[in-house]
PDB file of C-alpha atoms in Angstrom:
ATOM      1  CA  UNK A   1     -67.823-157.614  57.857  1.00  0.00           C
ATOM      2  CA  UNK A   2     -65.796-155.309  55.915  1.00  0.00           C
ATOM      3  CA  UNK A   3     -63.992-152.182  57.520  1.00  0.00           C
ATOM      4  CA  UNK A   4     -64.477-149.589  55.397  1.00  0.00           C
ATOM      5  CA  UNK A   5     -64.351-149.095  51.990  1.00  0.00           C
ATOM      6  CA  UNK A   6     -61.327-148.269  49.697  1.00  0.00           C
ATOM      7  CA  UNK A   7     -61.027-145.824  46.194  1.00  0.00           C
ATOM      8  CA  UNK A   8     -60.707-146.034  43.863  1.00  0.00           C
ATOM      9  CA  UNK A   9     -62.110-149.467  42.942  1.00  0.00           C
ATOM     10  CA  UNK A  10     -60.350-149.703  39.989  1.00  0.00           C
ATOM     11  CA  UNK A  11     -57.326-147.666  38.693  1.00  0.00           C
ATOM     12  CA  UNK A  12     -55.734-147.612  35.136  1.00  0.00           C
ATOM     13  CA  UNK A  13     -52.319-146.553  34.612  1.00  0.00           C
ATOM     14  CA  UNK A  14     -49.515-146.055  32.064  1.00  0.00           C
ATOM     15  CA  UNK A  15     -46.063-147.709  32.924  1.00  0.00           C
ATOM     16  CA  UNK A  16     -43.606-145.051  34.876  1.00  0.00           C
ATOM     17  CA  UNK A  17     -46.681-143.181  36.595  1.00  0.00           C
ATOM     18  CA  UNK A  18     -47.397-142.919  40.480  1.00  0.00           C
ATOM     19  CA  UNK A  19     -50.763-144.594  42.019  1.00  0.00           C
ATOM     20  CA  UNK A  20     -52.456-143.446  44.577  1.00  0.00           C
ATOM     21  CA  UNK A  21     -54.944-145.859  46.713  1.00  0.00           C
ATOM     22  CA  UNK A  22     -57.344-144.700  49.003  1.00  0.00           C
ATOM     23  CA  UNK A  23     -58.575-146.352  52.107  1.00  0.00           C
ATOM     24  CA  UNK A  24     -60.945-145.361  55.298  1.00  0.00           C
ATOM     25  CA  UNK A  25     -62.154-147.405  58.497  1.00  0.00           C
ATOM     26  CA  UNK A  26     -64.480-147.160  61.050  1.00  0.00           C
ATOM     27  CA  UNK A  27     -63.149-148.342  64.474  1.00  0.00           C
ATOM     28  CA  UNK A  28     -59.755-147.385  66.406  1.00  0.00           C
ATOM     29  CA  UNK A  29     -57.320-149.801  65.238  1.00  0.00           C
ATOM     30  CA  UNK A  30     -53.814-150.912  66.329  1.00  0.00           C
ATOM     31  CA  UNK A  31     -52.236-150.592  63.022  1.00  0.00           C
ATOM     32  CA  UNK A  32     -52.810-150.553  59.685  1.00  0.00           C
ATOM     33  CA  UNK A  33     -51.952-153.160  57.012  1.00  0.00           C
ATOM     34  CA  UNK A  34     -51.419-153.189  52.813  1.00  0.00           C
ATOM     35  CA  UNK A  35     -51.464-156.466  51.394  1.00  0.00           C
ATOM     36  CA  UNK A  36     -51.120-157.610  47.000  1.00  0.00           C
ATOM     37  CA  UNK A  37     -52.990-160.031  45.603  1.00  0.00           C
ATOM     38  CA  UNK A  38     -52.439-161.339  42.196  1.00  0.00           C
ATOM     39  CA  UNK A  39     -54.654-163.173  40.087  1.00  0.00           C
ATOM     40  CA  UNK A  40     -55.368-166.352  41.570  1.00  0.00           C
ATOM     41  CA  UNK A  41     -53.129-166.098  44.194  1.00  0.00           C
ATOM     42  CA  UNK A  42     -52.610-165.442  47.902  1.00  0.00           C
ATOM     43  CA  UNK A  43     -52.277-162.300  49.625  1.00  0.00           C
ATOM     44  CA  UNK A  44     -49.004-160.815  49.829  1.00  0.00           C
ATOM     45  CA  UNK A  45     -47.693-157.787  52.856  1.00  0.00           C
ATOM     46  CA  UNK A  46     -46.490-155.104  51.429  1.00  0.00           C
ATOM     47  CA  UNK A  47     -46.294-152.486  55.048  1.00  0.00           C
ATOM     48  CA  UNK A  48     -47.468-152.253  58.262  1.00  0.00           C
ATOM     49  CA  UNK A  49     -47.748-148.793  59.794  1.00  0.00           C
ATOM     50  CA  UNK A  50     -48.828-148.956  63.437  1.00  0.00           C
ATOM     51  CA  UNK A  51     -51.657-146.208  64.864  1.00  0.00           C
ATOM     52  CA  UNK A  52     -49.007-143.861  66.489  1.00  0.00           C
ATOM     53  CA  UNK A  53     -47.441-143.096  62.896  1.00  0.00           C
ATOM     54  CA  UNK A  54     -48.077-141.010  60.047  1.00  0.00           C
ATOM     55  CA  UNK A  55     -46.047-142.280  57.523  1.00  0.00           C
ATOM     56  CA  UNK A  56     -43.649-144.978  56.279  1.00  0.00           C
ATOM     57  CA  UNK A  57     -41.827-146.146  53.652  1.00  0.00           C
ATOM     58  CA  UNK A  58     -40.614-149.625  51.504  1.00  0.00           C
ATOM     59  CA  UNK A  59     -39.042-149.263  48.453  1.00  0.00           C
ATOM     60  CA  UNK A  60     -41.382-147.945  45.984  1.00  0.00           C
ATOM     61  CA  UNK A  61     -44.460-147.800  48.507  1.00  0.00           C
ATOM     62  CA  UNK A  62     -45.227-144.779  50.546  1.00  0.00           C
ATOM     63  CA  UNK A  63     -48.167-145.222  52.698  1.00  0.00           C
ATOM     64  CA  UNK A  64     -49.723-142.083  55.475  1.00  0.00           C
ATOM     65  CA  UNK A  65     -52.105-142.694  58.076  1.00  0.00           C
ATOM     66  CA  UNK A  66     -54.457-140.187  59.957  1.00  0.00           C
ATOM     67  CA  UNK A  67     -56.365-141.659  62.884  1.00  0.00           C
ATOM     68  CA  UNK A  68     -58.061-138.112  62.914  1.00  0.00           C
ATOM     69  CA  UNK A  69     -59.517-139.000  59.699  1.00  0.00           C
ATOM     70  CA  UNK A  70     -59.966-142.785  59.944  1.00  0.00           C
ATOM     71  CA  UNK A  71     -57.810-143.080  56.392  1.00  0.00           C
ATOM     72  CA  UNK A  72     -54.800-144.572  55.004  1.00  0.00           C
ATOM     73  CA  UNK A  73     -53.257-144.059  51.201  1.00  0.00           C
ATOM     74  CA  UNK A  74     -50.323-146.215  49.511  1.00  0.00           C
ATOM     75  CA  UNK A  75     -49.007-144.245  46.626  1.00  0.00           C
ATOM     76  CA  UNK A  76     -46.555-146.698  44.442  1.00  0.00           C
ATOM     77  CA  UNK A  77     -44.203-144.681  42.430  1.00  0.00           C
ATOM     78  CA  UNK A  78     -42.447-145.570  39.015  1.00  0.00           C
ATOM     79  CA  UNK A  79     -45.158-148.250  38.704  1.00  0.00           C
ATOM     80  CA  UNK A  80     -44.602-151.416  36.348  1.00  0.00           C
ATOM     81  CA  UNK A  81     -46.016-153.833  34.913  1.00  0.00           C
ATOM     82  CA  UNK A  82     -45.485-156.325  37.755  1.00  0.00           C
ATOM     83  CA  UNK A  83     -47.259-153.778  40.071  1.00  0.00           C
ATOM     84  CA  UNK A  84     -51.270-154.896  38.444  1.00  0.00           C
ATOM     85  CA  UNK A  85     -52.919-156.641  41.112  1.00  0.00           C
ATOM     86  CA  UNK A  86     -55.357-155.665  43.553  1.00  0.00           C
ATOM     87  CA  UNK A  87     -54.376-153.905  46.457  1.00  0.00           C
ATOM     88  CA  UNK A  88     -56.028-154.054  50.109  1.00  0.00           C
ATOM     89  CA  UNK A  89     -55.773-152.591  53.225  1.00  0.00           C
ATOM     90  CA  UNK A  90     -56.332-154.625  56.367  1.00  0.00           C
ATOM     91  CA  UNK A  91     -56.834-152.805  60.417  1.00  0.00           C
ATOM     92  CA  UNK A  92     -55.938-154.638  63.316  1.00  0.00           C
ATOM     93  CA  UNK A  93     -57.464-153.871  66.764  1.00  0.00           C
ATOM     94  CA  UNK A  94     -55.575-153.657  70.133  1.00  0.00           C
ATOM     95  CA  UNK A  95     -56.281-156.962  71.140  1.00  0.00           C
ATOM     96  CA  UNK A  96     -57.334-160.116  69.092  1.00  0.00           C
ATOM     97  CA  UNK A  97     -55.853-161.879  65.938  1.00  0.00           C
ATOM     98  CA  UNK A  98     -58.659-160.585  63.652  1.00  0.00           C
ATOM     99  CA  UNK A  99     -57.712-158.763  60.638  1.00  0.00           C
ATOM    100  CA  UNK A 100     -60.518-156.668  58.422  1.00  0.00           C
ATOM    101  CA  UNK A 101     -59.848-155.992  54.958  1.00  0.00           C
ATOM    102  CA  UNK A 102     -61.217-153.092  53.179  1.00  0.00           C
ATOM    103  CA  UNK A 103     -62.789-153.606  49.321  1.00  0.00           C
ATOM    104  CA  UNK A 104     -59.760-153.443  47.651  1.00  0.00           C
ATOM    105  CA  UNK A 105     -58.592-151.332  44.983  1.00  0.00           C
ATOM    106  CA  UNK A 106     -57.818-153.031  41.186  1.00  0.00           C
ATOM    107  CA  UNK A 107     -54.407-151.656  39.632  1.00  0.00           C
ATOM    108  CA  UNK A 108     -53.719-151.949  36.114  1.00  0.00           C
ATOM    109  CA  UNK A 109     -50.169-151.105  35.141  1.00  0.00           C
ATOM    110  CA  UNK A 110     -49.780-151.020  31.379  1.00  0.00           C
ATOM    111  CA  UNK A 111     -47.286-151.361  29.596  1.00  0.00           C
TER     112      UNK A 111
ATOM    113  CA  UNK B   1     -43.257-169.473  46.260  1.00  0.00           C
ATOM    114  CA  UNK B   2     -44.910-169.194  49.442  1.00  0.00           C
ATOM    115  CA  UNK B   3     -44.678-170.317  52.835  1.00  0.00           C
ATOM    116  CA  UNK B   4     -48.048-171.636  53.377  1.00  0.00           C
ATOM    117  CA  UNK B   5     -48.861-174.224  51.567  1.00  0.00           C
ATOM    118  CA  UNK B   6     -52.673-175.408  50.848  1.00  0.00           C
ATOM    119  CA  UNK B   7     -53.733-178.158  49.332  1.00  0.00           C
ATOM    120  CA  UNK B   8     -55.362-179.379  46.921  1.00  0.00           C
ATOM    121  CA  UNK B   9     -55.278-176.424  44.671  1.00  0.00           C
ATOM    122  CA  UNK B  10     -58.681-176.937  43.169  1.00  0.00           C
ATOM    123  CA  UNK B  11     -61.689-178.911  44.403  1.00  0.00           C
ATOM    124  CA  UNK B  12     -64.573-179.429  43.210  1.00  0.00           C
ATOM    125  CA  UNK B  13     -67.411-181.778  44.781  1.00  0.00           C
ATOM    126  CA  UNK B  14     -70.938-182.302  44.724  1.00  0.00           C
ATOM    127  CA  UNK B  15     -73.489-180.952  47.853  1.00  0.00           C
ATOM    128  CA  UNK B  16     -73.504-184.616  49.187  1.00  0.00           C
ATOM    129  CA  UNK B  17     -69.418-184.696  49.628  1.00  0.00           C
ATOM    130  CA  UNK B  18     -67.103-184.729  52.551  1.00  0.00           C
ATOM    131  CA  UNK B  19     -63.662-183.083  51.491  1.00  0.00           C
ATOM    132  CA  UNK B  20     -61.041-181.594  53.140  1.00  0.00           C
ATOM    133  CA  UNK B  21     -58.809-178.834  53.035  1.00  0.00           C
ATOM    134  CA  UNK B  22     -55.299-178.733  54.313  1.00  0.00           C
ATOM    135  CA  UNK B  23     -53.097-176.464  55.591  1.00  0.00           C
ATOM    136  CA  UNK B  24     -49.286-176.129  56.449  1.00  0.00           C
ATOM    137  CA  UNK B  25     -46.828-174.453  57.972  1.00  0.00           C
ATOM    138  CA  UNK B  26     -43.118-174.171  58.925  1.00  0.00           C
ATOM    139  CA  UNK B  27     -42.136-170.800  60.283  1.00  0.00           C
ATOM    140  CA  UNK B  28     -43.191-171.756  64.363  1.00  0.00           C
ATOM    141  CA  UNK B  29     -46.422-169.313  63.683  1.00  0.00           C
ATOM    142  CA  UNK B  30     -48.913-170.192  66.430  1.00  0.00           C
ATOM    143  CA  UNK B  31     -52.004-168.061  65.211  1.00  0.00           C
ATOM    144  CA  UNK B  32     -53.645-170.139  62.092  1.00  0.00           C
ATOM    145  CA  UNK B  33     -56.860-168.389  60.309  1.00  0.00           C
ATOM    146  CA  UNK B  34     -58.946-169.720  57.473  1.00  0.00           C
ATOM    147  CA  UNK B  35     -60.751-166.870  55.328  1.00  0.00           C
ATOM    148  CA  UNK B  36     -63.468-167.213  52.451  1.00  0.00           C
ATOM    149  CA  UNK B  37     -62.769-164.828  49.229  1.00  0.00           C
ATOM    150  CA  UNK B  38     -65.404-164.569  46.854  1.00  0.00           C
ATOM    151  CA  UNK B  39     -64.663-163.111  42.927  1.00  0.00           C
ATOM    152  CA  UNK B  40     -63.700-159.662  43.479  1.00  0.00           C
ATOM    153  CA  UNK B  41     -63.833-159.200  46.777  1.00  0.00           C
ATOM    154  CA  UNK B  42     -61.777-159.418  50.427  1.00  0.00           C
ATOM    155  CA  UNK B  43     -60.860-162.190  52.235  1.00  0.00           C
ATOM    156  CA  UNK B  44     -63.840-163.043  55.357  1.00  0.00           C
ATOM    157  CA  UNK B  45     -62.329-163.947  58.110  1.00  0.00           C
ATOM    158  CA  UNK B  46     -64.063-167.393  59.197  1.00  0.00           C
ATOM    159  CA  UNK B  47     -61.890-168.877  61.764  1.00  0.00           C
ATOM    160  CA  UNK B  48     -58.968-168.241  64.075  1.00  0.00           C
ATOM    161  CA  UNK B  49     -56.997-170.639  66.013  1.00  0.00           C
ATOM    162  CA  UNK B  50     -54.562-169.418  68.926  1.00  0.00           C
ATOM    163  CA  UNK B  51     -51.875-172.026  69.924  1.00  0.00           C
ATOM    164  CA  UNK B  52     -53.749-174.754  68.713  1.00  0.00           C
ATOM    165  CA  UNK B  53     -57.002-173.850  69.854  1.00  0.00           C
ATOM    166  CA  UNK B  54     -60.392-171.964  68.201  1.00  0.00           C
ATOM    167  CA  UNK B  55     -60.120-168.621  69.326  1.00  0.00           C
ATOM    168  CA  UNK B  56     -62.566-167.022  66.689  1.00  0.00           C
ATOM    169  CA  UNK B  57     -65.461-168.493  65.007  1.00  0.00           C
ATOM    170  CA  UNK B  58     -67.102-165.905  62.757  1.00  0.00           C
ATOM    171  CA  UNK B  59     -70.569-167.637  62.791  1.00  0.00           C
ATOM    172  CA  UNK B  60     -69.521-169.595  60.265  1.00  0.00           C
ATOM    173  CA  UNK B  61     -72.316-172.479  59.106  1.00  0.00           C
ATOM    174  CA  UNK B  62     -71.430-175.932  60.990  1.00  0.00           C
ATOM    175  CA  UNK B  63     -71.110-177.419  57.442  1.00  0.00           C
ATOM    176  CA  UNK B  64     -67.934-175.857  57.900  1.00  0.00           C
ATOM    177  CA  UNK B  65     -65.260-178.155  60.549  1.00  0.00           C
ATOM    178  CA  UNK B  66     -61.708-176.572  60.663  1.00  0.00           C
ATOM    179  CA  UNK B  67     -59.512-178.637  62.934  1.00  0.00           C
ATOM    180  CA  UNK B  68     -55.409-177.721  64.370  1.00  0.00           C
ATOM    181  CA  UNK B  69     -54.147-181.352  64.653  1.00  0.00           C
ATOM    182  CA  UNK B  70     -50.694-179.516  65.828  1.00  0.00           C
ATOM    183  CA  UNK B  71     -48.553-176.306  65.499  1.00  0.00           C
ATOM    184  CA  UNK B  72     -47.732-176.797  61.932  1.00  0.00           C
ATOM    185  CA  UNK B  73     -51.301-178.179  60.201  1.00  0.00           C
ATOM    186  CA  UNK B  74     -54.841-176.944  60.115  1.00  0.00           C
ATOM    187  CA  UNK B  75     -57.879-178.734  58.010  1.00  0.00           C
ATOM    188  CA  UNK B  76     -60.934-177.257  57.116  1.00  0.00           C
ATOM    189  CA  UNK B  77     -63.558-180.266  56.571  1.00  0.00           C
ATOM    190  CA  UNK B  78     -65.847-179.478  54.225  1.00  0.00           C
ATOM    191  CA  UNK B  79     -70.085-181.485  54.255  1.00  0.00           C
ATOM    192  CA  UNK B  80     -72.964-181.053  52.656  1.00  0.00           C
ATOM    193  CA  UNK B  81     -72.139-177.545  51.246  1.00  0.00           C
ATOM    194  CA  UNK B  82     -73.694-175.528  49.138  1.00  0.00           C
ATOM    195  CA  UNK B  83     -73.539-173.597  45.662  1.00  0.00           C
ATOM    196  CA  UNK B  84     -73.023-170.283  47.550  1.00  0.00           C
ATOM    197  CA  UNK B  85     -69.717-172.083  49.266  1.00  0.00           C
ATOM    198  CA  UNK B  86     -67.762-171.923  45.760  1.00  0.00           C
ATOM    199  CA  UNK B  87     -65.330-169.573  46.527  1.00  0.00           C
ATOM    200  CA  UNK B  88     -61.317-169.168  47.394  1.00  0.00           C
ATOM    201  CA  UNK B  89     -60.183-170.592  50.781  1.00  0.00           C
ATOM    202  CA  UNK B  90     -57.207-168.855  51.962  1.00  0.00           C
ATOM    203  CA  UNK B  91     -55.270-170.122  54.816  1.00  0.00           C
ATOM    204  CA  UNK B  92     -53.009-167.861  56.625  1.00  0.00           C
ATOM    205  CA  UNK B  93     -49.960-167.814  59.663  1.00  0.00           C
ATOM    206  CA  UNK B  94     -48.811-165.028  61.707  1.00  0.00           C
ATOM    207  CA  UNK B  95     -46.405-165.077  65.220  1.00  0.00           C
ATOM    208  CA  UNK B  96     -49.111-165.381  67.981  1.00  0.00           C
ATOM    209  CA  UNK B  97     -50.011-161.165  68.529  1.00  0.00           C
ATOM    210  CA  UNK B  98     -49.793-160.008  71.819  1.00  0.00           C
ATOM    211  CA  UNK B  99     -52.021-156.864  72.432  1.00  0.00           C
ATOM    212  CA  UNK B 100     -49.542-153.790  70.918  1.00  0.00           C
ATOM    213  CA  UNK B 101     -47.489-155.640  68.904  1.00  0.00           C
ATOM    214  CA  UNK B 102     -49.651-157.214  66.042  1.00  0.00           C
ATOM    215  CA  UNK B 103     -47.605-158.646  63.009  1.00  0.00           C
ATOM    216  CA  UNK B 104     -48.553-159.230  59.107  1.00  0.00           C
ATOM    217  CA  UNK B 105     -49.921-162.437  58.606  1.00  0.00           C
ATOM    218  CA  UNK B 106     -48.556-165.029  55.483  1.00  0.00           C
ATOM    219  CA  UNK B 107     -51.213-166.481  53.412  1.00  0.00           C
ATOM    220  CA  UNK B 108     -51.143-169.608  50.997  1.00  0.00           C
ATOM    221  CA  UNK B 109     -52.259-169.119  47.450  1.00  0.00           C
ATOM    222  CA  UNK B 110     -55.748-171.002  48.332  1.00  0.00           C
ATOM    223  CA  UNK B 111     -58.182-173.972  47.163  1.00  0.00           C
ATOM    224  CA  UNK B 112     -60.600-172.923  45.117  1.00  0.00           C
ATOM    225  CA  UNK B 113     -63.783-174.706  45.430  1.00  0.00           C
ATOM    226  CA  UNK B 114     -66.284-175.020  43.707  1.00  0.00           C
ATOM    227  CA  UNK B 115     -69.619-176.665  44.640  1.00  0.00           C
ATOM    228  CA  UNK B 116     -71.528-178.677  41.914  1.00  0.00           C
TER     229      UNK B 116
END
């Protein structure tokens, strides 16, 4: 079953812009997970932040967490081309290997 | 490339066949999952194997056999499935997870299936 839903579902940018995904849960979670996927591919990690943080950083990616609020966002900056995929968020409870994704967002970059 | 690797790539079998999907891994992970993706949608989780044994079974139909021969391989057996099965199998490896210290999990690019 899905954790919680993400926004926007799809997102349509031009080349050099910032984008801003969205995502909320439902349960108390251990940490927090963004993961790519590109067309026909696997799932790729992009950051883990863990429950007792409120933001982190990788390269590009900037992603905030507020347990108050149940919500995550990954902002990319200086997006590319290379950047369209679809982007999900994953939680991870305290104990157990289970992972639940969120609904994903779709980015377009264009060129 | 990536460090899962799943095989075969595509599949595609009639509702009367017995296939199997394969799995493997090099990096000493001890946590194996399989996960079902449909078009547009997340990964759903299906089943998790902790140092070599089933740990999580999400009620997944009995049409559906995964197997951990060892540390490094899992199958999924596939019989008798149905048109509603065609979909993206994703396998996926992460460091076993001890309770406060979970870690990102690496996926393989998938099978997809499709069910005739």
């Amino acid at each position: 079953s899905q954790q919680g839903e993400e926004d926007p579902q799809a997102l349509s940018i031009q080349e050099g812009e910032n984008a801003t995904m969205n995502c909320s849960y439902k349960t108390s979670i251990n940490n927090l997970q963004w993961y790519r996927q590109n067309s026909g591919r696997g799932l790729v990690h992009l950051i883990l932040i863990r429950s007792n943080e409120r933001e982190k950083h990788s390269g590009r990616l900037r992603v905030t967490l507020d347990t108050s609020k149940k919500s995550s966002s990954l902002l990319i900056t200086a997006s590319r081309a290379a950047d369209t995929a679809s982007y999900f968020c994953a939680t991870s409870r305290e104990y157990g290997n289970k992972l639940v994704f969120g609904a994903g967002t779709i980015l377009r970059v264009k060129s | 490339d990536t460090e899962v690797t799943q095989t075969p790539k595509h599949l595609v079998m009639g509702m009367t066949n017995k296939k199997s999907l394969k799995c493997e891994q090099h990096m000493g992970h001890r946590a194996m999952y399989w996960y079902k993706q449909k078009a547009k949608k997340p990964p759903e989780l299906m089943f998790v194997y902790s140092y070599e044994k089933l740990s999580i079974n999400e009620s997944v139909p009995s049409r559906f056999s995964p197997e951990c021969p060892n540390s490094s391989l899992l199958n999924l057996h596939l019989h008798a499935l149905q048109p509603e099965d065609s979909a993206l199998y994703l396998c996926a490896s992460s460091p076993q997870q001890p309770p406060g210290f979970r870690q990102p999990q690496h996926f393989g690019d998938g099978t997809r299936l499709s069910i005739l």
